[in-house]
């Protein structure tokens, strides 16, 4: 029909823009996070609650691309690109399946999926299964996923919270995108998820810095360690961001 042709044209255009955006993001090495979930779960509402319009306007790189991509800066300075995606539905018109799948490629390229769920729906389990099935089909099932139980304003006795597994990793976040309660927990979750970055640094220590030499073995990953002619050390070490204090101690300027 005419309507389906129009939708297909729009999807093709979005797909082309996303392709260009992906290349730009790979180059800029930002993290990408995709909101996925069943239709009506509240993805777009959460997307707007998290990003706000000022963030969008500030970004040169993506401003002209697909409007469902926004740059999102965390408090620790890390920048993520947040993507809203089309809602998953059970009975997609056959003619649209392929086109929708291709726009979902965005989700395949994500570093993290936020699976938005309407926690007030009695069918939420079936919907989650549907979404996870589609993720398998598009090859996105290996991407780390955090579940976002949205619409807690419609539940009784549920406050915003993060459920964690035994390792302390966030598994579920409970919030209301509409009222805004709990949306800041998303930022907390993203910060800890992406806050584990490491950096490689060349370090030179003199002979009197044996204590630091030992500390590096304790708090960083030593990639190489050579004694120089003065009895000091030339090292290459990999730091977790949380151990950056050691760099200050050594006096290495980044
Ligand atoms: N009560 C309540 N309603 C919400 C909440 N979040 C979203 N909604 C409502 O749910 C409906 C769907 O929200 P959307 O954000 O458009 O959902 P979506 O997941 O983007 O839907 P698709 O784009 O179709 O996949 C809207 O009427 C929202 O106002 C929430 O936290 N609480
Ligand atoms: Mg939406």
mmCIF file of C-alpha atoms and ligand atoms in Angstrom:
data_model
loop_
_atom_site.group_PDB
_atom_site.id
_atom_site.type_symbol
_atom_site.label_atom_id
_atom_site.label_comp_id
_atom_site.label_asym_id
_atom_site.label_seq_id
_atom_site.Cartn_x
_atom_site.Cartn_y
_atom_site.Cartn_z
ATOM 1 C CA UNK A 1 0.000 0.000 0.000
ATOM 2 C CA UNK A 2 0.945 3.629 -0.216
ATOM 3 C CA UNK A 3 1.416 3.988 3.518
ATOM 4 C CA UNK A 4 3.815 1.080 3.706
ATOM 5 C CA UNK A 5 5.809 2.500 0.804
ATOM 6 C CA UNK A 6 6.107 5.797 2.653
ATOM 7 C CA UNK A 7 7.255 4.115 5.843
ATOM 8 C CA UNK A 8 9.811 2.117 3.858
ATOM 9 C CA UNK A 9 11.169 5.301 2.299
ATOM 10 C CA UNK A 10 11.493 6.936 5.688
ATOM 11 C CA UNK A 11 13.245 3.917 7.125
ATOM 12 C CA UNK A 12 15.681 3.815 4.224
ATOM 13 C CA UNK A 13 16.570 7.425 4.850
ATOM 14 C CA UNK A 14 17.067 6.898 8.559
ATOM 15 C CA UNK A 15 19.175 3.849 7.817
ATOM 16 C CA UNK A 16 21.490 5.857 5.591
ATOM 17 C CA UNK A 17 21.873 8.556 8.236
ATOM 18 C CA UNK A 18 22.581 5.974 10.894
ATOM 19 C CA UNK A 19 25.271 4.452 8.714
ATOM 20 C CA UNK A 20 27.038 7.809 8.523
ATOM 21 C CA UNK A 21 26.601 8.340 12.257
ATOM 22 C CA UNK A 22 28.102 4.975 13.056
ATOM 23 C CA UNK A 23 31.262 5.772 11.167
ATOM 24 C CA UNK A 24 31.599 9.104 12.939
ATOM 25 C CA UNK A 25 31.087 7.494 16.329
ATOM 26 C CA UNK A 26 33.632 4.760 15.692
ATOM 27 C CA UNK A 27 36.162 7.459 14.917
ATOM 28 C CA UNK A 28 35.357 9.489 18.009
ATOM 29 C CA UNK A 29 35.442 6.397 20.241
ATOM 30 C CA UNK A 30 32.404 7.290 22.246
ATOM 31 C CA UNK A 31 30.365 4.606 23.939
ATOM 32 C CA UNK A 32 26.954 3.892 22.541
ATOM 33 C CA UNK A 33 23.897 2.868 24.468
ATOM 34 C CA UNK A 34 20.675 1.766 22.780
ATOM 35 C CA UNK A 35 17.245 1.866 24.337
ATOM 36 C CA UNK A 36 15.412 -1.231 23.176
ATOM 37 C CA UNK A 37 12.075 -2.644 24.197
ATOM 38 C CA UNK A 38 8.540 -3.445 23.293
ATOM 39 C CA UNK A 39 6.408 -0.733 21.785
ATOM 40 C CA UNK A 40 4.860 1.596 24.375
ATOM 41 C CA UNK A 41 7.384 0.621 27.066
ATOM 42 C CA UNK A 42 8.424 4.260 27.385
ATOM 43 C CA UNK A 43 11.743 4.320 25.497
ATOM 44 C CA UNK A 44 11.208 7.721 23.899
ATOM 45 C CA UNK A 45 9.923 9.220 27.145
ATOM 46 C CA UNK A 46 13.043 7.991 28.931
ATOM 47 C CA UNK A 47 15.244 9.163 26.076
ATOM 48 C CA UNK A 48 13.843 12.688 26.402
ATOM 49 C CA UNK A 49 14.020 12.633 30.181
ATOM 50 C CA UNK A 50 17.693 11.647 30.066
ATOM 51 C CA UNK A 51 18.961 13.911 27.361
ATOM 52 C CA UNK A 52 16.928 17.106 27.286
ATOM 53 C CA UNK A 53 17.061 19.426 24.320
ATOM 54 C CA UNK A 54 20.107 21.477 25.295
ATOM 55 C CA UNK A 55 22.370 18.448 25.013
ATOM 56 C CA UNK A 56 21.235 17.912 21.469
ATOM 57 C CA UNK A 57 21.821 21.461 20.342
ATOM 58 C CA UNK A 58 25.336 21.426 21.755
ATOM 59 C CA UNK A 59 26.529 18.570 19.616
ATOM 60 C CA UNK A 60 27.930 19.368 16.203
ATOM 61 C CA UNK A 61 28.794 15.882 15.170
ATOM 62 C CA UNK A 62 25.355 14.333 15.414
ATOM 63 C CA UNK A 63 23.020 17.302 15.269
ATOM 64 C CA UNK A 64 22.186 16.823 11.617
ATOM 65 C CA UNK A 65 21.884 13.086 11.779
ATOM 66 C CA UNK A 66 19.053 10.959 12.981
ATOM 67 C CA UNK A 67 17.149 12.891 15.643
ATOM 68 C CA UNK A 68 16.899 9.763 17.776
ATOM 69 C CA UNK A 69 20.609 9.909 18.620
ATOM 70 C CA UNK A 70 21.810 12.206 21.369
ATOM 71 C CA UNK A 71 25.111 12.876 22.986
ATOM 72 C CA UNK A 72 24.893 12.397 26.702
ATOM 73 C CA UNK A 73 27.629 13.471 29.072
ATOM 74 C CA UNK A 74 28.095 11.679 32.365
ATOM 75 C CA UNK A 75 29.344 13.424 35.475
ATOM 76 C CA UNK A 76 32.703 11.665 35.209
ATOM 77 C CA UNK A 77 33.226 13.347 31.837
ATOM 78 C CA UNK A 78 32.581 10.206 29.840
ATOM 79 C CA UNK A 79 30.456 10.822 26.773
ATOM 80 C CA UNK A 80 27.943 8.289 25.570
ATOM 81 C CA UNK A 81 25.691 8.387 22.560
ATOM 82 C CA UNK A 82 22.189 7.348 23.471
ATOM 83 C CA UNK A 83 19.976 5.865 20.759
ATOM 84 C CA UNK A 84 16.218 5.542 20.829
ATOM 85 C CA UNK A 85 15.056 2.654 18.650
ATOM 86 C CA UNK A 86 11.815 1.582 17.051
ATOM 87 C CA UNK A 87 9.575 -0.372 19.361
ATOM 88 C CA UNK A 88 9.421 -4.112 18.948
ATOM 89 C CA UNK A 89 6.013 -5.546 18.229
ATOM 90 C CA UNK A 90 4.681 -9.016 17.875
ATOM 91 C CA UNK A 91 2.794 -8.848 14.626
ATOM 92 C CA UNK A 92 4.796 -6.640 12.335
ATOM 93 C CA UNK A 93 3.279 -6.311 8.840
ATOM 94 C CA UNK A 94 5.289 -8.690 6.718
ATOM 95 C CA UNK A 95 6.340 -6.033 4.249
ATOM 96 C CA UNK A 96 7.964 -4.035 7.028
ATOM 97 C CA UNK A 97 9.922 -6.726 8.820
ATOM 98 C CA UNK A 98 13.129 -6.366 6.799
ATOM 99 C CA UNK A 99 13.067 -2.587 6.934
ATOM 100 C CA UNK A 100 12.557 -2.509 10.694
ATOM 101 C CA UNK A 101 15.289 -5.047 11.229
ATOM 102 C CA UNK A 102 17.727 -2.837 9.397
ATOM 103 C CA UNK A 103 16.961 0.181 11.579
ATOM 104 C CA UNK A 104 17.538 -2.063 14.561
ATOM 105 C CA UNK A 105 21.122 -2.522 13.417
ATOM 106 C CA UNK A 106 21.800 0.442 15.653
ATOM 107 C CA UNK A 107 21.192 -1.836 18.599
ATOM 108 C CA UNK A 108 23.761 -4.313 17.227
ATOM 109 C CA UNK A 109 26.480 -1.706 17.397
ATOM 110 C CA UNK A 110 25.745 -0.645 20.937
ATOM 111 C CA UNK A 111 28.175 -1.194 23.790
ATOM 112 C CA UNK A 112 25.229 -1.567 26.144
ATOM 113 C CA UNK A 113 21.498 -2.161 25.771
ATOM 114 C CA UNK A 114 18.952 -0.663 28.123
ATOM 115 C CA UNK A 115 15.931 -2.935 27.813
ATOM 116 C CA UNK A 116 12.959 -0.746 28.719
ATOM 117 C CA UNK A 117 9.996 -2.628 30.146
ATOM 118 C CA UNK A 118 6.494 -1.468 31.036
ATOM 119 C CA UNK A 119 6.517 -2.832 34.566
ATOM 120 C CA UNK A 120 2.785 -2.134 34.920
ATOM 121 C CA UNK A 121 1.820 -4.404 32.032
ATOM 122 C CA UNK A 122 0.542 -7.875 32.802
ATOM 123 C CA UNK A 123 2.102 -9.043 29.560
ATOM 124 C CA UNK A 124 5.568 -7.776 30.398
ATOM 125 C CA UNK A 125 7.170 -11.243 30.490
ATOM 126 C CA UNK A 126 5.893 -12.162 27.023
ATOM 127 C CA UNK A 127 7.001 -8.787 25.737
ATOM 128 C CA UNK A 128 10.471 -9.210 27.186
ATOM 129 C CA UNK A 129 10.723 -12.619 25.518
ATOM 130 C CA UNK A 130 9.681 -11.090 22.200
ATOM 131 C CA UNK A 131 12.307 -8.406 22.502
ATOM 132 C CA UNK A 132 15.019 -10.879 23.431
ATOM 133 C CA UNK A 133 14.046 -13.067 20.485
ATOM 134 C CA UNK A 134 14.468 -10.168 18.105
ATOM 135 C CA UNK A 135 17.815 -9.351 19.706
ATOM 136 C CA UNK A 136 18.944 -12.908 18.968
ATOM 137 C CA UNK A 137 17.775 -12.560 15.363
ATOM 138 C CA UNK A 138 19.711 -9.367 14.784
ATOM 139 C CA UNK A 139 22.758 -10.729 16.603
ATOM 140 C CA UNK A 140 22.566 -8.317 19.525
ATOM 141 C CA UNK A 141 22.003 -10.891 22.254
ATOM 142 C CA UNK A 142 25.638 -10.937 23.354
ATOM 143 C CA UNK A 143 25.636 -7.235 24.150
ATOM 144 C CA UNK A 144 25.446 -6.477 27.867
ATOM 145 C CA UNK A 145 21.879 -5.667 28.818
ATOM 146 C CA UNK A 146 20.421 -3.857 31.786
ATOM 147 C CA UNK A 147 16.671 -4.041 32.321
ATOM 148 C CA UNK A 148 14.828 -0.814 33.003
ATOM 149 C CA UNK A 149 11.534 -1.393 34.782
ATOM 150 C CA UNK A 150 9.705 1.761 33.769
ATOM 151 C CA UNK A 151 6.348 3.202 34.885
ATOM 152 C CA UNK A 152 6.786 2.471 38.590
ATOM 153 C CA UNK A 153 4.426 5.365 39.215
ATOM 154 C CA UNK A 154 1.699 2.933 38.212
ATOM 155 C CA UNK A 155 2.851 0.314 40.711
ATOM 156 C CA UNK A 156 2.172 0.326 44.410
ATOM 157 C CA UNK A 157 5.012 0.373 46.907
ATOM 158 C CA UNK A 158 7.885 0.432 44.446
ATOM 159 C CA UNK A 159 10.541 3.098 44.893
ATOM 160 C CA UNK A 160 13.330 3.844 42.448
ATOM 161 C CA UNK A 161 16.178 1.407 42.945
ATOM 162 C CA UNK A 162 18.939 -0.576 41.309
ATOM 163 C CA UNK A 163 18.961 -4.372 41.608
ATOM 164 C CA UNK A 164 22.477 -5.745 41.470
ATOM 165 C CA UNK A 165 23.873 -9.225 41.032
ATOM 166 C CA UNK A 166 26.315 -10.810 43.481
ATOM 167 C CA UNK A 167 29.242 -9.063 41.754
ATOM 168 C CA UNK A 168 27.614 -5.700 42.335
ATOM 169 C CA UNK A 169 26.798 -5.263 38.662
ATOM 170 C CA UNK A 170 23.514 -3.521 37.882
ATOM 171 C CA UNK A 171 20.898 -5.890 36.477
ATOM 172 C CA UNK A 172 17.653 -3.922 36.819
ATOM 173 C CA UNK A 173 16.760 -0.300 37.346
ATOM 174 C CA UNK A 174 13.306 0.693 38.580
ATOM 175 C CA UNK A 175 12.102 4.163 37.637
ATOM 176 C CA UNK A 176 9.436 6.332 36.083
ATOM 177 C CA UNK A 177 10.432 8.118 32.913
ATOM 178 C CA UNK A 178 7.222 10.139 33.078
ATOM 179 C CA UNK A 179 7.507 11.460 36.636
ATOM 180 C CA UNK A 180 11.294 11.503 36.454
ATOM 181 C CA UNK A 181 11.789 9.589 39.688
ATOM 182 C CA UNK A 182 14.763 7.297 39.418
ATOM 183 C CA UNK A 183 16.025 8.545 36.064
ATOM 184 C CA UNK A 184 19.251 9.710 37.722
ATOM 185 C CA UNK A 185 19.911 6.057 38.571
ATOM 186 C CA UNK A 186 20.505 5.471 34.868
ATOM 187 C CA UNK A 187 23.360 7.894 34.993
ATOM 188 C CA UNK A 188 24.770 6.100 38.017
ATOM 189 C CA UNK A 189 24.528 2.766 36.218
ATOM 190 C CA UNK A 190 26.174 4.098 33.058
ATOM 191 C CA UNK A 191 28.970 5.677 35.045
ATOM 192 C CA UNK A 192 29.866 2.463 36.755
ATOM 193 C CA UNK A 193 29.422 0.446 33.566
ATOM 194 C CA UNK A 194 31.688 2.672 31.500
ATOM 195 C CA UNK A 195 33.910 3.845 34.326
ATOM 196 C CA UNK A 196 36.212 0.869 34.056
ATOM 197 C CA UNK A 197 38.320 2.218 31.263
ATOM 198 C CA UNK A 198 41.993 1.619 31.273
ATOM 199 C CA UNK A 199 44.835 3.623 29.843
ATOM 200 C CA UNK A 200 48.360 2.685 28.894
ATOM 201 C CA UNK A 201 51.123 4.898 30.216
ATOM 202 C CA UNK A 202 54.920 4.875 29.852
ATOM 203 C CA UNK A 203 56.535 5.421 33.233
ATOM 204 C CA UNK A 204 60.159 6.188 34.138
ATOM 205 C CA UNK A 205 61.264 5.610 37.707
ATOM 206 C CA UNK A 206 64.639 6.358 39.237
ATOM 207 C CA UNK A 207 66.506 4.109 41.600
ATOM 208 C CA UNK A 208 65.014 5.748 44.709
ATOM 209 C CA UNK A 209 61.456 4.945 43.651
ATOM 210 C CA UNK A 210 61.462 1.245 44.426
ATOM 211 C CA UNK A 211 58.319 1.601 46.524
ATOM 212 C CA UNK A 212 56.387 3.039 43.601
ATOM 213 C CA UNK A 213 57.807 0.326 41.401
ATOM 214 C CA UNK A 214 56.263 -2.248 43.724
ATOM 215 C CA UNK A 215 52.999 -0.284 43.968
ATOM 216 C CA UNK A 216 52.611 -0.376 40.207
ATOM 217 C CA UNK A 217 52.670 -4.150 40.266
ATOM 218 C CA UNK A 218 50.026 -4.019 42.924
ATOM 219 C CA UNK A 219 47.653 -1.445 41.423
ATOM 220 C CA UNK A 220 48.225 -1.575 37.691
ATOM 221 C CA UNK A 221 48.899 -4.092 34.984
ATOM 222 C CA UNK A 222 52.596 -3.994 34.111
ATOM 223 C CA UNK A 223 53.018 -4.570 30.380
ATOM 224 C CA UNK A 224 56.795 -4.178 30.335
ATOM 225 C CA UNK A 225 59.476 -3.493 32.925
ATOM 226 C CA UNK A 226 63.133 -2.827 32.112
ATOM 227 C CA UNK A 227 66.002 -1.771 34.333
ATOM 228 C CA UNK A 228 67.887 1.180 32.844
ATOM 229 C CA UNK A 229 71.627 1.934 33.141
ATOM 230 C CA UNK A 230 71.126 4.023 36.320
ATOM 231 C CA UNK A 231 69.314 1.284 38.174
ATOM 232 C CA UNK A 232 65.889 2.853 37.592
ATOM 233 C CA UNK A 233 63.011 1.389 35.593
ATOM 234 C CA UNK A 234 61.373 1.987 32.252
ATOM 235 C CA UNK A 235 57.887 0.594 32.358
ATOM 236 C CA UNK A 236 54.687 0.497 30.392
ATOM 237 C CA UNK A 237 51.671 0.039 32.626
ATOM 238 C CA UNK A 238 47.960 -0.154 32.138
ATOM 239 C CA UNK A 239 45.871 1.743 34.683
ATOM 240 C CA UNK A 240 42.303 1.360 35.635
ATOM 241 C CA UNK A 241 40.791 4.790 35.769
ATOM 242 C CA UNK A 242 40.106 4.409 39.474
ATOM 243 C CA UNK A 243 43.855 4.021 40.074
ATOM 244 C CA UNK A 244 44.817 7.227 38.354
ATOM 245 C CA UNK A 245 45.951 8.622 41.706
ATOM 246 C CA UNK A 246 49.105 6.570 41.218
ATOM 247 C CA UNK A 247 49.984 8.617 38.171
ATOM 248 C CA UNK A 248 49.858 11.757 40.282
ATOM 249 C CA UNK A 249 52.070 10.137 42.857
ATOM 250 C CA UNK A 250 54.622 9.209 40.227
ATOM 251 C CA UNK A 251 54.402 12.648 38.700
ATOM 252 C CA UNK A 252 53.397 11.487 35.246
ATOM 253 C CA UNK A 253 51.482 14.089 33.343
ATOM 254 C CA UNK A 254 48.844 12.749 31.022
HETATM 255 N N1 LIG B 1 2.507 6.247 33.751
HETATM 256 C C1 LIG B 1 3.590 6.279 32.991
HETATM 257 N N2 LIG B 1 3.496 6.372 31.654
HETATM 258 C C2 LIG B 1 4.614 6.399 30.921
HETATM 259 C C3 LIG B 1 5.898 6.323 31.505
HETATM 260 N N3 LIG B 1 6.812 6.360 30.514
HETATM 261 C C4 LIG B 1 6.120 6.452 29.355
HETATM 262 N N4 LIG B 1 4.801 6.485 29.589
HETATM 263 C C5 LIG B 1 3.718 6.593 28.611
HETATM 264 O O1 LIG B 1 3.701 5.442 27.805
HETATM 265 C C6 LIG B 1 3.340 5.769 26.478
HETATM 266 C C7 LIG B 1 4.405 5.274 25.517
HETATM 267 O O2 LIG B 1 5.592 5.977 25.756
HETATM 268 P P1 LIG B 1 6.731 6.086 24.643
HETATM 269 O O3 LIG B 1 7.887 6.763 25.304
HETATM 270 O O4 LIG B 1 6.216 6.672 23.404
HETATM 271 O O5 LIG B 1 7.027 4.543 24.416
HETATM 272 P P2 LIG B 1 8.049 3.893 23.366
HETATM 273 O O6 LIG B 1 8.672 2.733 24.046
HETATM 274 O O7 LIG B 1 8.962 4.910 22.832
HETATM 275 O O8 LIG B 1 7.062 3.370 22.254
HETATM 276 P P3 LIG B 1 7.446 3.045 20.708
HETATM 277 O O9 LIG B 1 8.155 4.224 20.154
HETATM 278 O O10 LIG B 1 6.137 2.757 20.084
HETATM 279 O O11 LIG B 1 8.296 1.830 20.736
HETATM 280 C C8 LIG B 1 3.156 7.285 26.473
HETATM 281 O O12 LIG B 1 1.795 7.565 26.626
HETATM 282 C C9 LIG B 1 3.941 7.743 27.668
HETATM 283 O O13 LIG B 1 3.455 8.949 28.212
HETATM 284 C C10 LIG B 1 5.977 6.228 32.938
HETATM 285 O O14 LIG B 1 7.046 6.162 33.553
HETATM 286 N N5 LIG B 1 4.798 6.204 33.613
HETATM 287 MG MG1 LIG B 2 9.341 5.576 20.883
#
